[in-house]
Structure formats: C-alpha cells, structure tokens
Short mmCIF file of C-alpha atoms in Angstrom, two decimals:
data_model
loop_
_atom_site.label_atom_id
_atom_site.label_comp_id
_atom_site.label_asym_id
_atom_site.label_seq_id
_atom_site.Cartn_x
_atom_site.Cartn_y
_atom_site.Cartn_z
CA MET A 1 18.01 14.76 -24.93
CA THR A 2 14.79 14.47 -22.83
CA THR A 3 14.81 14.27 -18.96
CA GLY A 4 12.00 12.10 -17.21
CA ILE A 5 11.38 14.18 -13.50
CA LEU A 6 10.09 12.13 -10.87
CA GLY A 7 9.54 14.53 -8.03
CA GLY A 8 7.93 13.91 -4.47
CA THR A 9 8.43 13.94 -0.70
CA PHE A 10 9.38 10.27 -0.62
CA ASP A 11 8.68 9.78 2.86
CA PRO A 12 9.60 6.96 2.85
CA PRO A 13 10.01 5.95 -1.16
CA HIS A 14 8.34 2.78 -1.55
CA ASN A 15 7.91 0.14 -4.31
CA GLY A 16 5.28 2.04 -5.99
CA HIS A 17 7.55 4.86 -6.65
CA VAL A 18 10.23 2.32 -7.76
CA ALA A 19 7.61 0.63 -10.27
CA LEU A 20 6.52 4.15 -11.55
CA ALA A 21 10.15 5.24 -12.06
CA ARG A 22 10.98 1.94 -13.80
CA ALA A 23 7.73 2.22 -16.04
CA ALA A 24 8.33 5.62 -16.94
CA LEU A 25 12.05 4.60 -18.15
CA ALA A 26 10.62 1.84 -19.98
CA GLU A 27 7.36 3.51 -21.52
CA LEU A 28 8.26 7.22 -22.33
CA PRO A 29 10.37 8.80 -24.55
CA ILE A 30 12.81 9.94 -21.94
CA ASP A 31 16.94 9.53 -22.00
CA ARG A 32 17.41 9.93 -18.33
CA LEU A 33 15.65 10.21 -15.00
CA VAL A 34 15.85 12.77 -12.35
CA VAL A 35 14.77 12.26 -8.74
CA LEU A 36 13.64 15.38 -6.67
CA VAL A 37 13.04 15.05 -3.14
CA ALA A 38 10.92 18.13 -1.88
CA ALA A 39 12.51 19.46 0.94
CA ARG A 40 9.37 21.46 1.94
CA PRO A 41 6.56 20.12 0.01
CA GLY A 42 4.10 23.09 -0.47
CA HIS A 43 1.01 20.90 -1.16
CA ARG A 44 0.63 19.05 1.89
CA GLY A 45 1.07 19.38 5.49
CA GLY A 46 4.96 18.72 5.49
CA ALA A 47 7.16 15.77 5.69
CA VAL A 48 7.92 13.52 8.69
CA ALA A 49 11.43 12.68 7.95
CA ASP A 50 13.82 15.65 7.12
CA PRO A 51 14.93 16.38 3.86
CA ASP A 52 18.67 14.96 4.36
CA ASP A 53 17.03 11.77 5.90
CA ARG A 54 14.51 11.56 2.94
CA LEU A 55 17.34 12.22 0.44
CA ALA A 56 19.39 9.26 1.69
CA LEU A 57 16.12 7.30 1.30
CA ALA A 58 15.65 7.98 -1.97
CA HIS A 59 19.44 7.65 -3.00
CA ALA A 60 18.71 4.04 -1.41
CA ALA A 61 15.24 3.05 -3.47
CA PHE A 62 16.36 4.77 -7.12
CA ASP A 63 20.14 3.62 -7.18
CA GLY A 64 20.73 2.38 -10.60
CA LEU A 65 17.48 3.92 -12.28
CA ALA A 66 18.21 7.66 -11.57
CA ALA A 67 20.82 9.63 -13.25
CA ALA A 68 20.67 12.05 -9.99
CA VAL A 69 18.86 12.17 -6.83
CA ASP A 70 18.89 15.90 -5.48
CA ILE A 71 17.03 17.87 -3.05
CA ASP A 72 14.21 20.24 -4.39
CA THR A 73 14.14 23.62 -2.37
CA HIS A 74 11.12 24.51 -4.19
CA PRO A 75 7.84 23.83 -2.70
CA PHE A 76 5.97 23.57 -5.75
CA THR A 77 6.48 22.07 -9.08
CA VAL A 78 5.92 25.22 -11.05
CA ASP A 79 8.93 26.72 -9.29
CA SER A 80 10.92 23.82 -10.00
CA VAL A 81 10.29 23.89 -13.66
CA ARG A 82 10.00 27.31 -14.57
CA GLY A 83 12.41 28.74 -17.03
CA GLY A 84 13.06 25.47 -18.42
CA ARG A 85 15.87 24.33 -16.45
CA PHE A 86 15.88 20.70 -17.35
CA GLY A 87 15.36 21.64 -21.12
CA ASP A 88 13.05 19.08 -23.03
CA ALA A 89 11.46 17.19 -19.96
CA ILE A 90 8.65 15.18 -18.80
CA PHE A 91 7.28 15.31 -15.26
CA VAL A 92 6.18 11.75 -14.22
CA VAL A 93 3.49 11.24 -11.66
CA GLY A 94 0.98 8.51 -10.29
CA ALA A 95 -2.72 8.32 -11.29
CA ASP A 96 -3.32 9.83 -8.00
CA GLU A 97 -1.13 13.06 -8.32
CA GLY A 98 -2.47 12.83 -11.93
CA ARG A 99 -6.16 13.17 -10.86
CA ASP A 100 -5.09 16.22 -8.25
CA PHE A 101 -3.23 18.04 -11.17
CA PRO A 102 -5.91 20.44 -11.81
CA GLY A 103 -5.53 21.70 -8.43
CA TRP A 104 -1.45 22.33 -8.41
CA LYS A 105 -0.06 25.76 -8.40
CA ASP A 106 -0.52 27.11 -11.85
CA PRO A 107 -0.62 23.74 -13.78
CA ASP A 108 -0.82 25.73 -17.14
CA GLU A 109 2.59 27.19 -16.19
CA VAL A 110 3.71 24.05 -15.42
CA LEU A 111 2.81 22.59 -18.87
CA ARG A 112 4.48 25.62 -20.31
CA TRP A 113 7.57 24.20 -19.37
CA VAL A 114 7.27 20.51 -19.14
CA ARG A 115 4.93 17.68 -20.51
CA LEU A 116 2.93 15.74 -17.51
CA ALA A 117 3.19 11.97 -17.82
CA VAL A 118 0.67 9.88 -16.05
CA GLY A 119 1.32 6.29 -14.92
CA MET A 120 -1.95 4.66 -14.83
CA ARG A 121 -2.41 1.39 -12.85
CA SER A 122 -5.61 -0.88 -12.87
CA GLY A 123 -8.07 0.09 -10.30
CA TYR A 124 -7.70 3.84 -11.06
CA PRO A 125 -9.81 5.51 -13.20
CA PRO A 126 -8.04 7.60 -15.76
CA PRO A 127 -7.87 11.48 -14.49
CA ASP A 128 -9.94 13.97 -16.31
CA LEU A 129 -6.96 15.91 -18.23
CA ALA A 130 -8.29 16.33 -21.80
CA ARG A 131 -8.27 20.28 -21.24
CA TYR A 132 -4.37 20.09 -21.50
CA GLY A 133 -4.04 18.57 -24.96
CA ASP A 134 -0.87 17.07 -26.17
CA ARG A 135 1.01 18.21 -22.96
CA ILE A 136 -0.35 14.96 -21.43
CA LEU A 137 1.00 11.48 -21.76
CA SER A 138 0.01 8.56 -20.13
CA PHE A 139 1.25 5.42 -19.90
CA GLU A 140 0.58 1.75 -18.20
CA LEU A 141 2.63 0.38 -15.35
CA GLU A 142 2.09 -2.30 -12.83
CA SER A 143 2.47 -1.27 -9.30
CA PRO A 144 1.79 -2.67 -5.76
CA ASP A 145 -0.80 -0.62 -3.90
CA VAL A 146 1.22 0.77 -1.17
CA SER A 147 1.45 4.60 0.27
CA SER A 148 4.13 5.90 2.45
CA SER A 149 1.54 6.87 5.28
CA ASP A 150 1.05 3.12 5.34
CA VAL A 151 4.68 2.14 5.28
CA ARG A 152 5.14 5.20 8.40
CA GLU A 153 2.26 3.62 10.26
CA ARG A 154 3.28 -0.07 9.91
CA ILE A 155 6.84 0.67 11.18
CA SER A 156 5.64 2.70 13.83
CA LYS A 157 3.55 -0.30 15.07
CA GLY A 158 6.50 -2.82 14.59
CA GLU A 159 4.72 -4.45 11.96
CA PRO A 160 6.71 -5.87 8.67
CA VAL A 161 7.11 -3.93 5.41
CA THR A 162 8.74 -6.49 3.56
CA GLY A 163 7.38 -6.35 -0.10
CA LEU A 164 6.52 -2.50 0.43
CA VAL A 165 9.80 -0.71 0.31
CA PRO A 166 12.91 -1.79 -1.16
CA GLU A 167 15.42 -3.95 1.03
CA THR A 168 17.89 -0.86 0.76
CA VAL A 169 15.30 1.81 1.89
CA LEU A 170 14.37 -0.67 4.99
CA ARG A 171 18.01 -0.61 6.12
CA GLU A 172 18.25 2.85 5.89
CA ILE A 173 15.06 3.22 7.96
CA GLU A 174 16.41 1.07 10.46
CA GLY A 175 19.85 2.81 10.45
CA ARG A 176 18.55 5.95 10.75
CA GLY A 177 15.72 4.84 13.41
CA LEU A 178 13.03 6.73 11.36
CA TYR A 179 9.08 6.50 11.71
CA GLY A 180 9.34 5.24 15.16
CA TYR A 181 11.59 2.33 14.21
CA THR A 182 12.20 1.04 17.43
CA GLY A 183 15.39 -1.21 17.15
CA ARG A 184 14.20 -4.34 16.47
CA LYS A 185 14.94 -5.83 13.10
CA GLN A 186 12.15 -5.91 10.60
CA GLU A 187 10.66 -9.34 9.85
CA ARG A 188 12.06 -10.25 6.60
CA ILE A 189 10.13 -12.73 4.60
#
C-alpha cells in the first residue's frame, strides 16, 4: 500500500490545497492520503492560528478525501518521514514548494524515505529537480490562484472569501473567530 502525504501549515486550508489533494488521489499511484498539519513549522515564521484550530480546519477541508488528518509535531519534513514510518510513501507538494525543495532541511534524507510528487499548474514553471532523479514525480492539476495569507488578509478586512476556501472551512473560521473574523457572516455568492 502506498501512502500519499500532504503536509503543511494549513493556516487556513484553501481550495488550492483541496485541489492538490484531489489531483494527487486521481493522478498518483497512492492508495490513501494522510494530511499532516505542522504544529510548529520550522521553515516559516510560524502560524497565525494555533495547532488545534488548524487541525479542525484541515478536518473540515479534507473530510472525505483523507484517510487521516493529524498534527505533526516535527518542525521539518525530514523528521516526519525519517525511519520510514509511513512505509512506501509519496510526499505531495505544489509547484511553489517543489521549487523550494532543494532548500528544505536535508532534502536528500527526505528522499531516502519518501518520493516527492510535485503538482504542476499552469502559470508556474516546473522546478528544476532533475538532480534527484526518479525520486521525483510530477502531475498536473487545476488549481485556483489562492494563498493562505491572502485568505487571512481578506477575512481580517471583512472581505468575502467565497470560492477561496471550502464552505466547511469558512464555517469553522467563523465559529472559532479566526484571522480577525469580526462576527459578521461572510457574504456567500
């Protein structure tokens, strides 16, 4: 059994993340998908929402797609996959993370334990990962142009995020009062 692993901060998860998960399930030789929510990501300045809130948002986003949605206490991917705890596994990333992969902590060690699958979408040049050989897979996906930072900014300004996040995620954000949500229901189109 091959496991697909989709890891990230998911602060919040958006329709691009969901599109990546759907495309990975459809296009890659994986039997199940596991979503790992980084409790304290080591590669970024940190998360805005706390891990429990982001875990709830990820459950809302990936319900029905992921076999499991769990908190990952390791700050770096290499520590999450070291030792082969997922068995035969493919770590799934978007084109932007694929481009950044050579700068990850111990990318060669990551690829010792998992293959890396890069979801390619139009408008993003393919990352240059040839040096990693057959440990890299790529697949095509249709994905909206959206980022978590854009979603957070729009919510804090009271602007609608309809079409940027799943409805279930929006309800969780509203219910939890995240990202500067002011209590006024988001306009739904």
